[in-house]
């Protein structure tokens, strides 16, 4: 009866039925334990069913299950908003809740456009994006995504958004060395903004790594240059931190790796530690002030039924407490060291099979030279009870930050065994 996502329906292999989660383990109906090497779509940063998060959800349910966040408020939503603002060092002063990353990005796009509309700058009608971007599966989010299986069939019904070649420091479209380049990847974008900035209201970016289109990584200087350029031309910069937020790149938020700051950031996935749906769009005070008005036309008319759901907010607060009290960024640092050792190791042994081995924070990825080998590697790992989910030719690891050393070693040894199998 279930129509499963991202799946060719005919001859669909029956999915594995999971009945329980414990730490980095997913446990099926037969009691078999699988190591979740991708944090269930990059959400379970503390592992599955962390007792402190589960207890926070249960405790909240004893008091309030839900209330609409219109004409009413509640303590978990208020405290969480304050905590998120604090974590950004007040660079963002307002929090707009939703329940998934796609909607967080939609909200950002609408706010960015209305920011100028509220100032009677009606010519600002374009938002820019990169070719390998992915910002979600709603119509607006797909409109600012690159051409792919995600968006291709819907292209005729999406709104127009100028697209620019993605920066990629491992597959540079201009064949430059990222250590010595002059950011040639931004030349077309700069030219467009110089010429048409009066009609551009925003650009939306996945900072440092474009996740869903294959863990495409690029350097910090690219983002700093874009932010600087956009500020000069009165264009708002949106960072889609749905994937990168909450430690995945080594900092609490990816933008904190930079010298400059975007105008809006969008958060989801790791926000509740993978337990309940919740997302947040964080906005600078400069933007908010253009909505602070008695004029009803200046209000932001957007809402979701489950906006700011109390148990989800309680889960998020517990997750943030774990991030700080158990020093998750230190664990990300340890994963980064392990992944860099693996990078050096695989680069020596498997250069005839793989390319573009890359590491960022707690993300490890490489590309297989032959796409036909992907399923074979994935199925081998699954046979060894390791869950990976390649993206095209990209094979990646994004485990929970709390993964044990022994289980991380098992993932690595399984990956090597699978690659050895492909060499035969």
Coordinates of C-alpha atoms in Angstrom, one line a residue:
X1 CA 0.0 0.0 0.0
X2 CA 2.9 2.4 0.6
X3 CA 4.2 4.3 -2.4
X4 CA 7.9 4.6 -1.4
X5 CA 9.9 7.7 -2.4
X6 CA 12.7 7.8 -5.0
X7 CA 11.9 4.3 -6.1
X8 CA 11.2 2.7 -9.5
X9 CA 7.9 1.0 -8.7
X10 CA 7.9 -2.0 -11.1
X11 CA 9.9 -4.9 -9.8
X12 CA 10.6 -3.0 -6.6
X13 CA 12.7 -5.0 -4.1
X14 CA 10.8 -5.3 -0.9
X15 CA 12.2 -2.9 1.7
X16 CA 13.8 -4.1 4.9
X17 CA 11.3 -3.8 7.8
X18 CA 12.9 -1.9 10.7
X19 CA 11.2 -2.3 14.1
X20 CA 13.7 -0.6 16.4
X21 CA 16.7 1.9 16.4
X22 CA 19.5 1.9 18.9
X23 CA 22.4 4.3 18.6
X24 CA 24.0 3.7 15.1
X25 CA 21.9 0.5 14.7
X26 CA 18.7 -0.1 12.8
X27 CA 17.2 -3.4 13.8
X28 CA 14.9 -5.4 11.5
X29 CA 12.0 -7.8 12.3
X30 CA 14.4 -10.7 12.5
X31 CA 16.7 -9.0 15.0
X32 CA 19.4 -8.3 12.5
X33 CA 21.4 -5.2 13.2
X34 CA 22.4 -2.7 10.5
X35 CA 24.9 0.1 11.0
X36 CA 23.3 3.3 9.7
X37 CA 26.3 4.9 7.9
X38 CA 24.2 7.7 6.4
X39 CA 22.3 8.7 9.5
X40 CA 18.9 8.0 7.8
X41 CA 19.1 10.8 5.3
X42 CA 21.6 12.8 7.4
X43 CA 19.3 13.3 10.4
X44 CA 20.2 11.0 13.3
X45 CA 23.3 12.9 14.4
X46 CA 23.2 11.4 18.0
X47 CA 22.2 8.0 16.8
X48 CA 18.7 6.5 16.9
X49 CA 16.4 6.8 19.9
X50 CA 18.8 8.8 22.1
X51 CA 17.2 8.4 25.6
X52 CA 17.5 12.1 26.5
X53 CA 15.6 13.2 23.3
X54 CA 13.0 10.5 23.8
X55 CA 12.5 11.5 27.4
X56 CA 12.1 15.1 26.4
X57 CA 9.4 14.2 23.8
X58 CA 7.5 12.0 26.4
X59 CA 7.7 14.7 29.0
X60 CA 6.3 17.3 26.6
X61 CA 3.4 15.0 25.6
X62 CA 2.4 14.9 29.3
X63 CA 1.6 18.6 29.0
X64 CA 0.8 19.7 25.5
X65 CA 0.7 17.7 22.3
X66 CA 0.0 20.6 19.9
X67 CA -1.4 24.1 19.5
X68 CA -1.6 26.2 16.4
X69 CA 1.1 28.9 16.5
X70 CA -1.4 31.6 15.5
X71 CA -2.8 33.6 18.3
X72 CA -1.1 31.1 20.7
X73 CA 2.4 30.3 21.7
X74 CA 4.2 27.8 24.0
X75 CA 7.4 27.5 26.0
X76 CA 9.3 25.0 23.9
X77 CA 8.9 27.1 20.7
X78 CA 9.9 30.3 22.6
X79 CA 13.0 28.7 24.3
X80 CA 14.1 27.0 21.1
X81 CA 13.9 30.2 19.1
X82 CA 16.0 31.9 21.7
X83 CA 18.5 29.1 21.7
X84 CA 18.9 29.2 17.9
X85 CA 19.4 32.9 17.9
X86 CA 22.0 32.6 20.6
X87 CA 23.9 29.9 18.7
X88 CA 24.2 32.4 15.7
X89 CA 25.5 35.1 18.1
X90 CA 22.4 37.2 17.2
X91 CA 23.4 37.4 13.6
X92 CA 19.9 36.1 13.0
X93 CA 17.2 37.4 15.3
X94 CA 13.9 35.8 14.1
X95 CA 12.9 32.2 13.7
X96 CA 10.1 31.0 11.4
X97 CA 9.1 27.4 12.0
X98 CA 8.0 24.8 9.5
X99 CA 8.2 21.0 9.4
X100 CA 10.7 20.1 6.6
X101 CA 13.7 21.4 4.7
X102 CA 11.8 22.0 1.4
X103 CA 9.3 24.3 3.2
X104 CA 12.1 26.0 5.2
X105 CA 13.6 26.9 1.8
X106 CA 10.2 28.0 0.3
X107 CA 9.7 30.3 3.3
X108 CA 13.2 31.8 2.8
X109 CA 12.5 32.4 -0.9
X110 CA 9.1 34.1 -0.2
X111 CA 10.5 36.2 2.6
X112 CA 13.4 37.4 0.4
X113 CA 11.1 38.4 -2.4
X114 CA 8.6 40.1 -0.1
X115 CA 11.5 42.0 1.7
X116 CA 11.9 44.0 -1.5
X117 CA 8.1 44.1 -2.3
X118 CA 7.5 45.7 1.1
X119 CA 9.9 48.5 0.0
X120 CA 8.0 48.9 -3.3
X121 CA 11.0 47.5 -5.2
X122 CA 8.8 45.6 -7.6
X123 CA 11.5 45.0 -10.2
X124 CA 13.2 42.4 -7.9
X125 CA 11.7 39.2 -9.3
X126 CA 14.6 36.8 -9.9
X127 CA 16.3 34.3 -7.6
X128 CA 19.5 32.6 -8.8
X129 CA 20.8 29.1 -8.2
X130 CA 23.6 26.7 -9.1
X131 CA 23.3 23.8 -11.6
X132 CA 24.0 21.0 -9.1
X133 CA 21.8 22.4 -6.4
X134 CA 19.0 20.6 -4.6
X135 CA 16.7 22.5 -2.2
X136 CA 13.7 20.2 -1.9
X137 CA 10.8 18.6 -3.7
X138 CA 8.1 21.3 -3.6
X139 CA 7.5 23.3 -6.7
X140 CA 9.3 26.4 -5.4
X141 CA 12.3 24.4 -4.1
X142 CA 12.5 22.5 -7.4
X143 CA 12.4 25.7 -9.3
X144 CA 15.8 26.7 -7.8
X145 CA 17.3 23.2 -8.2
X146 CA 19.5 21.9 -11.0
X147 CA 18.2 19.6 -13.7
X148 CA 18.1 16.0 -12.3
X149 CA 15.8 13.1 -11.8
X150 CA 14.3 15.2 -9.0
X151 CA 13.2 18.1 -11.2
X152 CA 13.4 17.0 -14.9
X153 CA 9.8 15.8 -15.4
X154 CA 8.4 19.0 -13.8
X155 CA 10.5 21.6 -15.6
X156 CA 7.5 23.0 -17.6
X157 CA 5.6 23.9 -14.4
X158 CA 8.5 25.4 -12.4
X159 CA 9.1 29.2 -12.2
X160 CA 12.1 30.5 -14.1
X161 CA 15.3 30.9 -12.1
X162 CA 18.7 31.8 -13.8
X163 CA 21.1 28.9 -13.3
X164 CA 24.9 29.0 -13.1
X165 CA 27.5 26.3 -13.3
X166 CA 28.2 24.9 -9.8
X167 CA 31.6 25.4 -8.2
X168 CA 33.2 22.1 -7.8
X169 CA 36.7 21.9 -6.4
X170 CA 37.1 18.2 -7.3
X171 CA 35.6 18.3 -10.9
X172 CA 36.3 22.0 -11.7
X173 CA 34.3 22.9 -14.8
X174 CA 37.2 25.3 -15.7
X175 CA 39.9 22.7 -15.0
X176 CA 41.6 24.9 -12.4
X177 CA 43.5 24.0 -9.3
X178 CA 41.4 25.1 -6.3
X179 CA 44.6 26.0 -4.4
X180 CA 45.7 28.5 -7.0
X181 CA 42.5 29.4 -8.9
X182 CA 41.0 32.9 -9.1
X183 CA 37.4 31.8 -8.7
X184 CA 36.9 31.5 -12.4
X185 CA 33.7 29.5 -11.6
X186 CA 32.1 32.8 -10.5
X187 CA 32.8 34.9 -13.6
X188 CA 29.5 34.2 -15.3
X189 CA 27.6 34.9 -12.0
X190 CA 29.5 38.1 -11.5
X191 CA 28.7 39.3 -15.0
X192 CA 25.0 38.5 -14.7
X193 CA 24.8 40.3 -11.3
X194 CA 26.6 43.3 -12.6
X195 CA 24.2 43.6 -15.5
X196 CA 20.9 42.5 -14.0
X197 CA 21.2 43.1 -10.2
X198 CA 18.2 45.4 -10.2
X199 CA 15.9 42.5 -11.0
X200 CA 17.6 39.9 -8.7
X201 CA 16.2 39.6 -5.2
X202 CA 18.2 36.6 -4.0
X203 CA 20.5 33.7 -4.5
X204 CA 20.1 30.4 -2.7
X205 CA 23.1 28.1 -2.0
X206 CA 24.0 24.9 -0.2
X207 CA 27.1 26.1 1.7
X208 CA 30.4 24.2 1.1
X209 CA 28.7 20.9 -0.1
X210 CA 25.8 20.2 -2.4
X211 CA 24.5 17.1 -0.8
X212 CA 21.8 15.4 -2.8
X213 CA 23.5 15.9 -6.2
X214 CA 26.6 13.9 -5.1
X215 CA 28.4 15.6 -2.2
X216 CA 29.8 18.3 -4.5
X217 CA 32.3 20.2 -2.4
X218 CA 33.8 23.7 -2.9
X219 CA 35.9 26.1 -0.9
X220 CA 34.9 28.8 1.5
X221 CA 36.3 31.6 -0.6
X222 CA 33.6 31.0 -3.2
X223 CA 30.9 31.8 -0.7
X224 CA 32.6 34.7 0.8
X225 CA 33.0 36.2 -2.6
X226 CA 29.3 35.7 -3.4
X227 CA 28.1 37.2 -0.2
X228 CA 30.3 40.2 -0.7
X229 CA 29.1 40.7 -4.2
X230 CA 25.5 40.4 -3.3
X231 CA 25.7 42.8 -0.4
X232 CA 27.2 45.4 -2.8
X233 CA 24.3 44.9 -5.2
X234 CA 21.4 44.7 -2.7
X235 CA 20.7 40.9 -3.2
X236 CA 19.8 38.7 -0.3
X237 CA 21.8 35.5 0.2
X238 CA 20.0 32.4 1.4
X239 CA 22.0 29.5 2.8
X240 CA 20.2 26.1 2.7
X241 CA 21.7 24.5 5.8
X242 CA 19.2 21.7 5.9
X243 CA 22.0 19.2 5.6
X244 CA 25.0 21.2 6.8
X245 CA 23.5 22.6 10.0
X246 CA 24.3 21.2 13.4
X247 CA 27.9 20.2 13.1
X248 CA 28.1 18.2 9.8
X249 CA 30.8 20.5 8.3
X250 CA 32.8 20.9 11.5
X251 CA 31.2 24.1 12.8
X252 CA 27.7 24.4 14.4
X253 CA 26.5 26.0 11.2
X254 CA 28.4 25.9 7.8
X255 CA 28.3 29.7 7.5
X256 CA 30.5 29.9 10.6
X257 CA 33.4 28.6 8.4
X258 CA 33.3 31.9 6.5
X259 CA 34.3 35.5 7.0
X260 CA 31.0 36.8 5.8
X261 CA 27.4 36.0 6.8
X262 CA 24.4 35.3 4.7
X263 CA 21.0 37.0 5.2
X264 CA 18.9 33.9 5.8
X265 CA 19.7 30.3 6.8
X266 CA 17.4 27.3 6.6
X267 CA 17.6 24.4 9.1
X268 CA 16.0 21.0 9.4
X269 CA 17.3 17.3 9.4
X270 CA 19.6 17.3 12.4
X271 CA 17.5 19.9 14.3
X272 CA 15.6 17.2 16.3
X273 CA 18.3 14.6 16.0
X274 CA 16.2 12.8 13.5
X275 CA 13.2 12.1 15.8
X276 CA 10.4 14.4 14.7
X277 CA 9.7 16.7 11.7
X278 CA 10.8 20.2 12.4
X279 CA 12.5 23.0 10.4
X280 CA 13.4 26.6 11.0
X281 CA 14.2 29.6 8.8
X282 CA 16.4 32.1 10.5
X283 CA 16.2 35.7 9.4
X284 CA 18.4 38.8 10.1
X285 CA 16.9 41.7 11.9
X286 CA 17.3 44.0 8.9
X287 CA 14.9 41.7 6.9
X288 CA 12.5 41.4 9.8
X289 CA 12.1 45.2 10.2
X290 CA 10.6 45.4 6.7
X291 CA 7.8 43.2 7.9
X292 CA 7.3 45.1 11.2
X293 CA 4.4 47.2 10.1
X294 CA 0.7 48.0 10.8
X295 CA 0.0 47.6 7.1
X296 CA -1.6 44.2 6.5
X297 CA 0.1 44.0 3.1
X298 CA 3.4 43.9 4.8
X299 CA 2.5 40.8 6.9
X300 CA 4.0 37.4 5.9
X301 CA 1.1 35.1 5.1
X302 CA 2.5 31.7 5.4
X303 CA 1.9 28.9 7.9
X304 CA 1.8 25.2 8.4
X305 CA -0.6 23.2 10.5
X306 CA 2.2 21.6 12.6
X307 CA 4.3 24.8 12.8
X308 CA 6.4 24.8 16.0
X309 CA 4.9 21.5 17.2
X310 CA 5.6 21.3 21.0
X311 CA 7.1 17.8 21.2
X312 CA 9.3 18.5 18.1
X313 CA 10.5 21.7 19.7
X314 CA 11.2 19.8 22.9
X315 CA 13.2 17.2 20.9
X316 CA 15.2 20.0 19.2
X317 CA 16.1 21.5 22.6
X318 CA 17.2 18.1 23.9
X319 CA 19.3 17.6 20.7
X320 CA 20.9 21.0 21.1
X321 CA 21.7 20.3 24.7
X322 CA 23.5 17.1 23.6
X323 CA 25.4 19.0 20.9
X324 CA 26.8 21.3 23.6
X325 CA 27.0 19.1 26.8
X326 CA 28.5 16.1 25.1
X327 CA 30.7 18.1 22.8
X328 CA 29.5 16.7 19.5
X329 CA 31.8 19.0 17.5
X330 CA 34.7 17.2 19.1
X331 CA 33.3 13.9 17.9
X332 CA 32.9 15.5 14.4
X333 CA 36.6 16.4 14.6
X334 CA 37.5 12.8 15.4
X335 CA 35.4 11.6 12.5
X336 CA 37.2 14.1 10.3
X337 CA 40.6 12.7 11.2
X338 CA 39.5 9.2 10.6
X339 CA 38.0 10.1 7.2
X340 CA 41.2 11.9 6.2
X341 CA 43.2 8.8 7.0
X342 CA 40.7 6.8 4.9
X343 CA 41.1 9.3 2.1
X344 CA 44.9 8.8 2.0
X345 CA 44.4 5.0 2.2
X346 CA 41.9 4.6 -0.6
X347 CA 43.7 7.1 -2.8
X348 CA 46.7 4.8 -2.9
X349 CA 44.9 1.4 -3.2
X350 CA 41.9 2.1 -5.5
X351 CA 42.9 4.9 -7.9
X352 CA 41.9 2.7 -10.9
X353 CA 38.4 2.3 -9.5
X354 CA 37.5 5.6 -7.8
X355 CA 38.2 9.3 -8.0
X356 CA 37.6 12.6 -6.2
X357 CA 38.0 11.3 -2.7
X358 CA 36.8 14.2 -0.5
X359 CA 36.3 15.0 3.2
X360 CA 34.5 17.8 4.9
X361 CA 33.8 17.7 8.6
X362 CA 31.9 14.4 9.2
X363 CA 31.3 13.8 5.5
X364 CA 33.4 11.3 3.4
X365 CA 32.8 10.8 -0.3
X366 CA 34.3 9.5 -3.5
X367 CA 33.1 8.8 -7.1
X368 CA 33.1 5.4 -8.7
X369 CA 34.4 5.5 -12.2
X370 CA 31.7 3.1 -13.4
X371 CA 28.1 3.8 -12.4
X372 CA 27.2 0.2 -13.2
X373 CA 29.2 -0.9 -10.1
X374 CA 27.2 1.2 -7.7
X375 CA 24.5 -1.4 -6.9
X376 CA 27.1 -4.2 -6.5
X377 CA 29.0 -2.1 -3.9
X378 CA 25.8 -1.1 -2.1
X379 CA 24.4 -4.6 -2.0
X380 CA 27.7 -6.0 -0.7
X381 CA 27.7 -3.4 2.1
X382 CA 24.1 -4.3 3.0
X383 CA 25.1 -8.0 3.1
X384 CA 27.6 -7.0 5.8
X385 CA 24.9 -5.0 7.6
X386 CA 26.2 -1.6 6.6
X387 CA 23.7 0.8 5.2
X388 CA 24.9 3.2 2.5
X389 CA 22.9 5.1 -0.1
X390 CA 25.0 6.2 -3.1
X391 CA 24.0 9.3 -5.1
X392 CA 24.6 8.6 -8.8
X393 CA 28.3 7.6 -8.9
X394 CA 29.0 9.2 -5.5
X395 CA 29.5 6.9 -2.5
X396 CA 29.4 8.7 0.8
X397 CA 29.5 8.2 4.6
X398 CA 27.6 10.5 7.0
X399 CA 27.4 8.4 10.2
X400 CA 26.0 9.6 13.5
X401 CA 28.6 11.7 15.3
X402 CA 28.4 9.2 18.2
X403 CA 29.4 6.1 16.2
X404 CA 31.7 3.8 18.1
X405 CA 35.3 3.3 16.8
X406 CA 34.6 -0.4 16.3
X407 CA 31.5 0.2 14.1
X408 CA 33.3 2.9 12.2
X409 CA 36.1 0.5 11.5
X410 CA 33.6 -2.1 10.4
X411 CA 32.1 0.4 7.9
X412 CA 35.6 1.2 6.6
X413 CA 36.7 -2.4 6.3
X414 CA 33.4 -3.4 4.6
X415 CA 33.8 -0.5 2.1
X416 CA 37.3 -1.7 1.3
X417 CA 36.1 -5.3 0.9
X418 CA 33.4 -4.1 -1.5
X419 CA 35.9 -2.2 -3.5
X420 CA 38.2 -5.2 -3.6
X421 CA 35.3 -7.2 -5.0
X422 CA 34.9 -4.6 -7.8
X423 CA 38.6 -5.0 -8.7
X424 CA 38.2 -8.7 -9.3

